[in-house]
CSV table of C-alpha atoms in Angstrom, one decimal:
chain,number,residue,atom,x,y,z
A,2,UNK,CA,-6.9,65.4,14.1
A,3,UNK,CA,-5.1,65.3,10.6
A,4,UNK,CA,-6.6,63.6,7.8
A,5,UNK,CA,-3.1,61.4,7.9
A,6,UNK,CA,-3.1,60.8,11.4
A,7,UNK,CA,-6.9,60.0,11.4
A,8,UNK,CA,-6.0,57.4,8.8
A,9,UNK,CA,-3.7,55.4,10.4
A,10,UNK,CA,-5.9,54.8,13.4
A,11,UNK,CA,-8.7,53.2,11.4
A,12,UNK,CA,-6.0,51.7,9.6
A,13,UNK,CA,-4.8,50.2,12.9
A,14,UNK,CA,-8.6,50.0,14.0
A,15,UNK,CA,-9.7,47.9,10.9
A,16,UNK,CA,-6.7,45.4,11.3
A,17,UNK,CA,-5.5,46.7,8.4
A,18,UNK,CA,-1.8,46.7,7.0
A,19,UNK,CA,-0.9,49.7,6.0
A,20,UNK,CA,0.5,49.8,2.3
A,21,UNK,CA,4.3,50.7,4.2
A,22,UNK,CA,4.4,47.6,6.4
A,23,UNK,CA,2.9,45.5,3.4
A,24,UNK,CA,5.9,46.5,1.1
A,25,UNK,CA,8.2,46.0,3.6
A,26,UNK,CA,6.9,42.4,4.2
A,27,UNK,CA,7.0,41.7,0.8
A,28,UNK,CA,10.5,42.6,1.1
A,29,UNK,CA,11.5,40.0,4.1
A,30,UNK,CA,9.4,37.9,3.0
A,31,UNK,CA,11.3,37.7,-0.6
A,32,UNK,CA,14.5,38.3,1.3
A,33,UNK,CA,13.5,34.8,3.5
A,34,UNK,CA,13.1,33.0,0.1
A,35,UNK,CA,16.2,34.1,-1.4
A,36,UNK,CA,18.1,33.2,1.9
A,37,UNK,CA,16.7,30.0,2.5
A,38,UNK,CA,17.7,28.9,-1.6
A,39,UNK,CA,21.0,29.7,-0.6
A,40,UNK,CA,21.0,27.5,2.1
A,41,UNK,CA,20.7,30.1,4.9
A,42,UNK,CA,18.2,29.2,7.3
A,43,UNK,CA,18.5,31.2,10.3
A,44,UNK,CA,18.6,34.3,8.1
A,45,UNK,CA,15.7,32.6,6.3
A,46,UNK,CA,13.9,32.8,9.0
A,47,UNK,CA,14.7,35.9,10.7
A,48,UNK,CA,13.3,37.6,7.3
A,49,UNK,CA,10.1,35.3,7.5
A,50,UNK,CA,9.5,36.5,11.3
A,51,UNK,CA,10.0,40.7,10.5
A,52,UNK,CA,7.8,40.1,7.2
A,53,UNK,CA,5.0,38.6,9.8
A,54,UNK,CA,5.8,41.1,12.4
A,55,UNK,CA,4.8,43.6,9.6
A,56,UNK,CA,1.8,41.7,8.5
A,57,UNK,CA,0.8,38.8,10.8
A,58,UNK,CA,-2.0,37.4,8.2
A,59,UNK,CA,1.1,37.0,5.5
A,60,UNK,CA,0.0,32.9,5.0
A,61,UNK,CA,2.8,32.6,2.4
A,62,UNK,CA,5.2,34.0,5.0
A,63,UNK,CA,3.7,31.7,7.4
A,64,UNK,CA,4.5,29.1,5.2
A,65,UNK,CA,8.1,29.6,4.4
A,66,UNK,CA,9.0,30.2,7.8
A,67,UNK,CA,7.0,26.6,8.8
A,68,UNK,CA,9.0,25.4,5.9
A,69,UNK,CA,12.3,26.7,7.4
A,70,UNK,CA,11.2,25.6,11.1
A,71,UNK,CA,10.3,21.8,9.6
A,72,UNK,CA,14.3,21.7,7.7
A,73,UNK,CA,15.5,22.5,11.3
A,74,UNK,CA,13.4,19.8,12.8
A,75,UNK,CA,11.8,22.3,15.7
A,76,UNK,CA,8.4,20.4,14.3
A,77,UNK,CA,6.3,21.9,16.9
A,78,UNK,CA,7.1,25.6,15.3
A,79,UNK,CA,6.9,24.4,12.1
A,80,UNK,CA,3.1,22.8,12.9
A,81,UNK,CA,1.8,26.4,14.7
A,82,UNK,CA,3.1,28.0,11.2
A,83,UNK,CA,1.5,25.7,8.9
A,84,UNK,CA,-1.8,26.4,10.9
A,85,UNK,CA,-1.5,29.5,10.5
A,86,UNK,CA,-1.6,29.0,6.7
A,87,UNK,CA,-4.6,26.4,7.4
A,88,UNK,CA,-6.6,29.3,9.1
A,89,UNK,CA,-5.4,32.1,6.4
A,90,UNK,CA,-6.5,30.0,3.2
A,91,UNK,CA,-8.8,27.0,4.2
A,92,UNK,CA,-9.3,25.5,0.9
A,93,UNK,CA,-5.5,25.7,-0.3
A,94,UNK,CA,-4.3,22.1,0.1
A,95,UNK,CA,-0.7,22.6,0.7
A,96,UNK,CA,-1.5,23.8,4.5
A,97,UNK,CA,-3.4,21.5,5.1
A,98,UNK,CA,-0.8,18.5,4.1
A,99,UNK,CA,2.1,20.2,5.7
A,100,UNK,CA,0.2,20.5,9.0
A,101,UNK,CA,-0.6,17.0,8.4
A,102,UNK,CA,3.0,16.0,7.0
A,103,UNK,CA,3.8,17.3,10.7
A,104,UNK,CA,1.4,15.9,12.5
A,105,UNK,CA,2.5,12.8,11.2
A,106,UNK,CA,6.4,13.1,11.9
A,107,UNK,CA,5.0,13.5,15.4
A,108,UNK,CA,3.7,10.7,15.1
A,109,UNK,CA,0.3,12.9,15.8
A,110,UNK,CA,-1.9,10.7,13.2
A,111,UNK,CA,-5.5,10.9,14.9
A,112,UNK,CA,-5.1,14.3,14.1
A,113,UNK,CA,-3.1,14.0,11.0
A,114,UNK,CA,-5.6,11.9,9.1
A,115,UNK,CA,-8.2,14.3,9.1
A,116,UNK,CA,-5.9,17.0,7.9
A,117,UNK,CA,-4.4,14.5,4.8
A,118,UNK,CA,-7.7,13.5,3.8
A,119,UNK,CA,-8.5,16.9,3.2
A,120,UNK,CA,-5.5,17.3,1.6
A,121,UNK,CA,-5.8,15.4,-0.9
A,122,UNK,CA,-9.7,15.8,-1.8
A,123,UNK,CA,-7.9,19.1,-2.1
A,124,UNK,CA,-5.7,17.8,-4.9
A,125,UNK,CA,-5.5,14.1,-5.5
A,126,UNK,CA,-2.4,14.3,-7.1
A,127,UNK,CA,-0.5,15.2,-4.2
A,128,UNK,CA,1.3,12.1,-3.8
A,129,UNK,CA,3.3,13.0,-0.7
A,130,UNK,CA,0.1,13.5,1.1
A,131,UNK,CA,-1.2,10.2,0.1
A,132,UNK,CA,1.7,8.5,1.2
A,133,UNK,CA,1.5,10.2,4.4
A,134,UNK,CA,-2.1,9.3,4.6
A,135,UNK,CA,-1.2,6.0,4.6
A,136,UNK,CA,1.3,5.6,6.5
A,137,UNK,CA,-1.1,7.6,9.2
A,138,UNK,CA,-3.4,4.2,8.8
A,139,UNK,CA,-1.4,1.6,8.9
A,140,UNK,CA,0.6,2.3,11.9
A,141,UNK,CA,-3.0,2.8,13.5
A,142,UNK,CA,-3.5,-1.0,11.9
A,143,UNK,CA,-5.9,0.6,9.7
A,144,UNK,CA,-5.1,-1.7,6.9
A,145,UNK,CA,-8.0,-2.6,4.6
A,146,UNK,CA,-9.2,1.9,5.1
A,147,UNK,CA,-5.3,2.2,3.6
A,148,UNK,CA,-5.4,0.0,0.9
A,149,UNK,CA,-8.9,1.4,0.2
A,150,UNK,CA,-7.3,4.9,0.2
A,151,UNK,CA,-4.0,3.7,-1.5
A,152,UNK,CA,-6.9,2.2,-4.8
A,153,UNK,CA,-8.6,6.4,-4.8
A,154,UNK,CA,-4.8,7.2,-5.1
A,155,UNK,CA,-4.0,5.4,-7.8
A,156,UNK,CA,-7.0,6.4,-9.5
A,157,UNK,CA,-5.0,10.1,-9.9
A,158,UNK,CA,-1.4,9.1,-10.0
A,159,UNK,CA,-1.6,5.5,-11.8
A,160,UNK,CA,1.9,5.1,-11.9
A,161,UNK,CA,4.0,6.7,-8.9
A,162,UNK,CA,6.0,3.9,-7.4
A,163,UNK,CA,5.9,4.7,-4.0
A,164,UNK,CA,2.3,4.8,-4.0
A,165,UNK,CA,2.5,1.2,-5.9
A,166,UNK,CA,4.9,0.2,-3.4
A,167,UNK,CA,3.3,1.0,-0.4
A,168,UNK,CA,0.0,-0.3,-1.8
A,169,UNK,CA,1.5,-4.0,-2.0
A,170,UNK,CA,3.0,-3.7,1.1
A,171,UNK,CA,-0.5,-3.2,2.9
A,172,UNK,CA,-2.0,-5.8,1.0
A,173,UNK,CA,0.9,-8.0,2.6
A,174,UNK,CA,0.2,-7.3,5.9
A,175,UNK,CA,-3.5,-7.9,5.2
A,176,UNK,CA,-2.3,-11.3,4.2
A,177,UNK,CA,-3.0,-10.8,0.6
A,178,UNK,CA,0.2,-11.7,-0.7
A,179,UNK,CA,-1.6,-13.1,-4.0
A,180,UNK,CA,-3.0,-9.8,-4.7
A,181,UNK,CA,0.5,-7.6,-4.1
A,182,UNK,CA,2.3,-9.3,-6.4
A,183,UNK,CA,-0.2,-8.8,-9.0
A,184,UNK,CA,-0.4,-5.2,-7.9
A,185,UNK,CA,3.7,-4.8,-8.0
A,186,UNK,CA,3.4,-7.0,-12.0
A,187,UNK,CA,1.1,-4.8,-12.8
A,188,UNK,CA,3.7,-1.8,-12.0
A,189,UNK,CA,6.9,-2.9,-13.0
A,190,UNK,CA,5.0,-3.5,-17.0
A,191,UNK,CA,5.4,0.4,-16.5
A,192,UNK,CA,7.8,1.0,-14.3
A,193,UNK,CA,10.9,-1.6,-15.3
A,194,UNK,CA,13.9,0.4,-13.9
A,195,UNK,CA,12.1,1.1,-10.2
A,196,UNK,CA,14.2,-0.8,-7.9
A,197,UNK,CA,12.0,-0.6,-4.5
A,198,UNK,CA,9.1,-2.5,-7.2
A,199,UNK,CA,11.7,-4.8,-7.8
A,200,UNK,CA,12.2,-4.8,-4.2
A,201,UNK,CA,9.0,-5.3,-3.0
A,202,UNK,CA,7.9,-7.6,-5.6
A,203,UNK,CA,10.9,-9.7,-3.8
A,204,UNK,CA,9.6,-9.7,-0.4
A,205,UNK,CA,5.8,-10.7,-2.2
A,206,UNK,CA,7.4,-13.7,-3.6
A,207,UNK,CA,9.5,-14.8,-0.6
A,208,UNK,CA,6.7,-14.2,2.1
A,209,UNK,CA,4.9,-17.2,0.1
A,210,UNK,CA,7.9,-19.0,-0.3
A,211,UNK,CA,8.2,-18.7,-4.1
A,212,UNK,CA,12.0,-18.9,-3.9
A,213,UNK,CA,13.3,-18.8,-7.5
A,214,UNK,CA,10.9,-15.8,-8.5
A,215,UNK,CA,11.8,-13.8,-5.6
A,216,UNK,CA,15.4,-14.5,-6.5
A,217,UNK,CA,15.0,-12.9,-9.5
A,218,UNK,CA,13.6,-10.0,-8.2
A,219,UNK,CA,16.5,-9.4,-5.3
A,220,UNK,CA,19.0,-10.1,-8.4
A,221,UNK,CA,17.8,-7.4,-10.3
A,222,UNK,CA,17.5,-4.8,-7.6
A,223,UNK,CA,21.0,-5.4,-6.9
A,224,UNK,CA,21.5,-4.7,-9.7
A,225,UNK,CA,19.9,-1.3,-10.2
A,226,UNK,CA,21.3,-0.6,-6.1
A,227,UNK,CA,25.4,-1.8,-6.2
A,228,UNK,CA,26.1,0.1,-3.3
A,229,UNK,CA,22.9,-0.2,-1.0
A,230,UNK,CA,22.6,1.8,2.3
A,231,UNK,CA,20.0,-1.2,3.8
A,232,UNK,CA,21.6,-4.0,3.7
A,233,UNK,CA,19.0,-6.1,4.5
A,234,UNK,CA,17.8,-7.4,0.9
A,235,UNK,CA,21.5,-9.1,0.4
A,236,UNK,CA,21.1,-11.2,3.7
A,237,UNK,CA,17.6,-12.7,2.8
A,238,UNK,CA,18.8,-12.5,-0.9
A,239,UNK,CA,21.8,-14.8,0.6
A,240,UNK,CA,18.6,-17.2,2.3
A,241,UNK,CA,17.1,-17.6,-1.3
A,242,UNK,CA,20.0,-19.1,-3.1
A,243,UNK,CA,19.6,-21.9,0.3
A,244,UNK,CA,16.5,-22.3,-0.7
A,245,UNK,CA,17.2,-22.7,-4.6
A,246,UNK,CA,20.4,-24.6,-4.3
A,247,UNK,CA,23.0,-22.4,-4.4
A,248,UNK,CA,25.5,-22.7,-1.9
A,249,UNK,CA,28.6,-20.9,-3.4
A,250,UNK,CA,26.8,-18.2,-4.1
A,251,UNK,CA,24.8,-17.4,-0.8
A,252,UNK,CA,28.1,-17.4,0.4
A,253,UNK,CA,29.5,-15.1,-1.8
A,254,UNK,CA,26.2,-12.9,-0.5
A,255,UNK,CA,26.7,-13.8,3.2
A,256,UNK,CA,29.7,-12.5,3.1
A,257,UNK,CA,28.7,-9.4,1.2
A,258,UNK,CA,26.3,-8.6,3.9
A,259,UNK,CA,28.8,-9.5,7.4
A,260,UNK,CA,30.9,-6.7,5.7
A,261,UNK,CA,27.8,-4.5,5.8
A,262,UNK,CA,26.9,-4.4,8.8
A,263,UNK,CA,30.2,-5.8,11.1
A,264,UNK,CA,30.9,-2.5,12.1
A,265,UNK,CA,27.0,-1.2,12.9
A,266,UNK,CA,25.2,-4.7,13.2
A,267,UNK,CA,25.6,-7.4,15.9
A,268,UNK,CA,23.1,-9.0,15.5
A,269,UNK,CA,23.1,-8.6,12.0
A,270,UNK,CA,26.4,-9.9,12.4
A,271,UNK,CA,25.8,-13.1,14.7
A,272,UNK,CA,23.0,-14.3,12.0
A,273,UNK,CA,25.4,-14.0,9.1
A,274,UNK,CA,27.6,-15.8,10.5
A,275,UNK,CA,26.1,-18.4,11.1
A,276,UNK,CA,24.4,-18.9,8.2
A,277,UNK,CA,27.9,-19.3,7.0
A,278,UNK,CA,29.1,-21.9,9.3
A,279,UNK,CA,26.5,-24.0,8.7
A,280,UNK,CA,27.3,-23.5,5.2
A,281,UNK,CA,30.9,-24.5,5.3
A,282,UNK,CA,31.2,-27.1,7.4
């Protein structure tokens, strides 16, 4: 047997990728990244898969293929690719983060929680993994566990508005609205222009029937979000106006709410019309 042929057979036997295949895989991987950035997802996926055909243990190509499949909402296939990343690079938090994120998206929280716990253990500043981790705990009705996890997350990410807001939601769910208000007051001092903080603070105040304070926070939210995609807070603001003896403002805001839900939420239309009828007559 000629030496060169023997060398190729040895590579194959040992599972070592020949240099030419590794180089070609790198070319295909870079093409996949470029096509994805350009928004050509099918072409990007094809290039990533070609890179993996040439080099099956290429973790970055598995990650890119998984990211593309996730964008295409092919979650089961994306999960398989991200699981390859975890197998190949078990100390890399991004693999665990993405496995956990996809499992959470598939509502498989029992499986997602340990992956997300591993992700934040490896990278405490990974706010997306903290959010997914805590959301899964809340979905499993482990609210106190979620509160503990949020407190750990805030140690590493004290000014993250998503974590702060979700922490307050968990406190409310646990029947601790005054603690939620205190947490959000602290957040507001650092994030005065964050609409989510104002909205969650308004909800917390409303849950304790502190309607004047709730009204102020709903109005602050509305000033920051002049065209809300979710009109529900407008209805709640209208109710707060009623409770603070401002019927004209209540009518105005209910009419605005009604205009936003008229063609998409029959139940919302009904309840707004009922409130308007009670105010007008």
